[in-house]
PDB file of C-alpha atoms in Angstrom:
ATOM      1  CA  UNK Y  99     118.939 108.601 108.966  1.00  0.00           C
ATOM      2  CA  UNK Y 100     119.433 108.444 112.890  1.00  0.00           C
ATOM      3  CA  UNK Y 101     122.801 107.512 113.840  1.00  0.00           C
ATOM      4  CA  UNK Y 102     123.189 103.689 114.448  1.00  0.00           C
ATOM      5  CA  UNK Y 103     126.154 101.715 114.054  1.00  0.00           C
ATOM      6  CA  UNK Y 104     126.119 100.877 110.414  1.00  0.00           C
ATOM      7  CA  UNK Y 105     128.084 100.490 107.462  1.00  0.00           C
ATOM      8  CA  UNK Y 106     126.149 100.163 104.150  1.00  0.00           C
ATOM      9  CA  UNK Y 107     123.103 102.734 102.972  1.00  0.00           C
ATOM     10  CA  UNK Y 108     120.609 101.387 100.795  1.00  0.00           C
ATOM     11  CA  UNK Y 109     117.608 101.703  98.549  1.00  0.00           C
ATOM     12  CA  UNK Y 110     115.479  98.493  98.553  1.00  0.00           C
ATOM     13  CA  UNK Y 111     112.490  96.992  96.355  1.00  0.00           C
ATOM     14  CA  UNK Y 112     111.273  95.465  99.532  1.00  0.00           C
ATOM     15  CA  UNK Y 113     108.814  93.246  97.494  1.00  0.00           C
ATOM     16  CA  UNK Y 114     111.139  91.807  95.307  1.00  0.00           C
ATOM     17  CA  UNK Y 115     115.120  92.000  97.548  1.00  0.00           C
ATOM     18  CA  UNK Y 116     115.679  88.464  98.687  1.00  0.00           C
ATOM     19  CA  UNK Y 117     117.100  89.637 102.243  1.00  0.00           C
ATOM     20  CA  UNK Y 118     118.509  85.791 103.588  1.00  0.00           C
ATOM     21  CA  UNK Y 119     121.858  86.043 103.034  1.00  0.00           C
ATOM     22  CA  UNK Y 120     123.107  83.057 105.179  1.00  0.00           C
ATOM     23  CA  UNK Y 121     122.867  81.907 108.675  1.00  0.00           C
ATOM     24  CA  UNK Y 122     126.621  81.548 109.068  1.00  0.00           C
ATOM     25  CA  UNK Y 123     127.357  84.834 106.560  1.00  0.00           C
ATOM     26  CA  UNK Y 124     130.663  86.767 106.428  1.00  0.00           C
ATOM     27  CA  UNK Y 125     131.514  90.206 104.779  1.00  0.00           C
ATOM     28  CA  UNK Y 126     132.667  88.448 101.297  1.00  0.00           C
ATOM     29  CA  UNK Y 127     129.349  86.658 101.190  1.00  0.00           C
ATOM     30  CA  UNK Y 128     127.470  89.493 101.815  1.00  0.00           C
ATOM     31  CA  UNK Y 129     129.017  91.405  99.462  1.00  0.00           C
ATOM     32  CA  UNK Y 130     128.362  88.721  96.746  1.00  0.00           C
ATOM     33  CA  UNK Y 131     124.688  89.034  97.654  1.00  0.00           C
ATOM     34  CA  UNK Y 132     124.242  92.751  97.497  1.00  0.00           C
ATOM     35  CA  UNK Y 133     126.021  92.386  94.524  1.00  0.00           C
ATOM     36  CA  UNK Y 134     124.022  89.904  92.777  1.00  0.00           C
ATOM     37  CA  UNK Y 135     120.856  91.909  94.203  1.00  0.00           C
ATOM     38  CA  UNK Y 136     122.183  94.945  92.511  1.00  0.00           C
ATOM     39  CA  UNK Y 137     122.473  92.646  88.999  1.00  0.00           C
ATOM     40  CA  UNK Y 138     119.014  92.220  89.484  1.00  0.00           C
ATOM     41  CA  UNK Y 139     117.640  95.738  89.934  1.00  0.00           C
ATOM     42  CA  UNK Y 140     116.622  95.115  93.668  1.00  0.00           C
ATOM     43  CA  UNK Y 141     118.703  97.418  95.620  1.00  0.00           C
ATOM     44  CA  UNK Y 142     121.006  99.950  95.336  1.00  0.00           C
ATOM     45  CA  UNK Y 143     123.759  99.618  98.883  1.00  0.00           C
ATOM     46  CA  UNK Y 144     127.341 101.192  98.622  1.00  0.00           C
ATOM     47  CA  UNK Y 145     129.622 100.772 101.741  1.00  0.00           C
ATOM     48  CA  UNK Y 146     129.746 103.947 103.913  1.00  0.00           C
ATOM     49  CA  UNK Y 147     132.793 102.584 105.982  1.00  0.00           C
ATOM     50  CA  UNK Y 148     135.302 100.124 106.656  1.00  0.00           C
ATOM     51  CA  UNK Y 149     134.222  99.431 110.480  1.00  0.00           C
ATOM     52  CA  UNK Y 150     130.545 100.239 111.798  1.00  0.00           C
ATOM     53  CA  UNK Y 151     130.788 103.870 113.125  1.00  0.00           C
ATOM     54  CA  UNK Y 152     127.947 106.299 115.202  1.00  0.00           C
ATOM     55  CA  UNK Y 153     126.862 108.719 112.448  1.00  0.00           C
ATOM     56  CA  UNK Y 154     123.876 110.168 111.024  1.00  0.00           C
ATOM     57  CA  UNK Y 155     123.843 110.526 106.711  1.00  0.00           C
ATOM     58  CA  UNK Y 156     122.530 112.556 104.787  1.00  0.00           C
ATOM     59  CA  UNK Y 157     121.105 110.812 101.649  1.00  0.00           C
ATOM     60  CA  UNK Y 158     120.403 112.343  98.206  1.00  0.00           C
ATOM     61  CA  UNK Y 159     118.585 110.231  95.690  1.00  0.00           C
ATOM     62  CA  UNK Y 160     118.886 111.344  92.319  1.00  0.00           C
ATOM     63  CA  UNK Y 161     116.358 110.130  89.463  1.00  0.00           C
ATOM     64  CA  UNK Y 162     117.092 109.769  85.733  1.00  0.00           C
ATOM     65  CA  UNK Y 163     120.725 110.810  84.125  1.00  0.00           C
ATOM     66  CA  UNK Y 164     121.131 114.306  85.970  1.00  0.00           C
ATOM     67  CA  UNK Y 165     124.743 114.883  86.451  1.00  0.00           C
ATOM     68  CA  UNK Y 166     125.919 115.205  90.342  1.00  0.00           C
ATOM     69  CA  UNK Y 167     127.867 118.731  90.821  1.00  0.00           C
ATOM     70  CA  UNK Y 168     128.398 118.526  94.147  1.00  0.00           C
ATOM     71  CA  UNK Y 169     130.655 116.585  96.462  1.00  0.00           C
ATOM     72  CA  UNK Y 170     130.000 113.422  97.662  1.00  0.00           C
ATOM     73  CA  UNK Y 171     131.414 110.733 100.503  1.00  0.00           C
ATOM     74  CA  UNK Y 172     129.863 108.144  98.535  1.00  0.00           C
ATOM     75  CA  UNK Y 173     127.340 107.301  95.352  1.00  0.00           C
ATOM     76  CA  UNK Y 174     126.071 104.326  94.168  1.00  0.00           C
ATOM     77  CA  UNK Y 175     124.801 104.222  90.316  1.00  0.00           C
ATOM     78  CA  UNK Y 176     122.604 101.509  88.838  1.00  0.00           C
ATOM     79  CA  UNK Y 177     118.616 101.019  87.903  1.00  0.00           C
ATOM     80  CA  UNK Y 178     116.470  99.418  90.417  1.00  0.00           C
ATOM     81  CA  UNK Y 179     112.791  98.294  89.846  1.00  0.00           C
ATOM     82  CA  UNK Y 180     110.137  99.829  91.587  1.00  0.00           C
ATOM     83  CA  UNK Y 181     106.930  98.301  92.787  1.00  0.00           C
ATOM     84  CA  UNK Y 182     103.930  99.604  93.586  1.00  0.00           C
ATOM     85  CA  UNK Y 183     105.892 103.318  93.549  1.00  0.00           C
ATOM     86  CA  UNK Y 184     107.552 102.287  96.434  1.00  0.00           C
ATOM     87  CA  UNK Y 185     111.273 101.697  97.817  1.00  0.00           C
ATOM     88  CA  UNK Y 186     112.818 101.826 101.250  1.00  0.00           C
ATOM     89  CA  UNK Y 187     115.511 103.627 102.457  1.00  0.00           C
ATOM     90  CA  UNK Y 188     117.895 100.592 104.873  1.00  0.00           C
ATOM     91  CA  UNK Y 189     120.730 100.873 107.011  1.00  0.00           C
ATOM     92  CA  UNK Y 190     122.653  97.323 107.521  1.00  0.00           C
TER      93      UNK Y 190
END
């Protein structure tokens, strides 16, 4: 991904993630909706910093139980559902 100032990485089911968090939203509340999304099998987001910082990532997406041998800033581990074979790869 192209550098932007961002702080979450995520793989979405765009068709069924409900993306409205609220108009007047703060980090707790969003965190409570990415976590309820994630209950839900609709997106997969970890947290890449504490504060929004200029950086490009480098993502590896990993399907089915293989074990990761290598090192890592960050992971995030769950099942998502997939729709029409598709997902999206967001920055927020």
């Amino acid at each position: 991904m192209t550098f932007g100032d961002t702080n979450f990485i995520g793989v979405v089911n765009a068709e069924r993630y409900k993306s409205f968090v609220d108009q007047d939203w703060d980090l707790d509340g969003l965190l409570t909706h990415f976590s309820n999304e994630m209950k839900e099998g609709n997106i997969l987001v970890c947290q890449m910093t504490e504060e929004g910082i200029e950086h490009s990532w480098s993502v590896d997406i990993k399907i089915g139980t293989e074990e990761i041998t290598h090192q890592y800033f960050r992971k995030a581990v769950g099942y998502i559902n997939v729709t029409d074979n598709k997902l999206c790869l967001v920055d927020c």
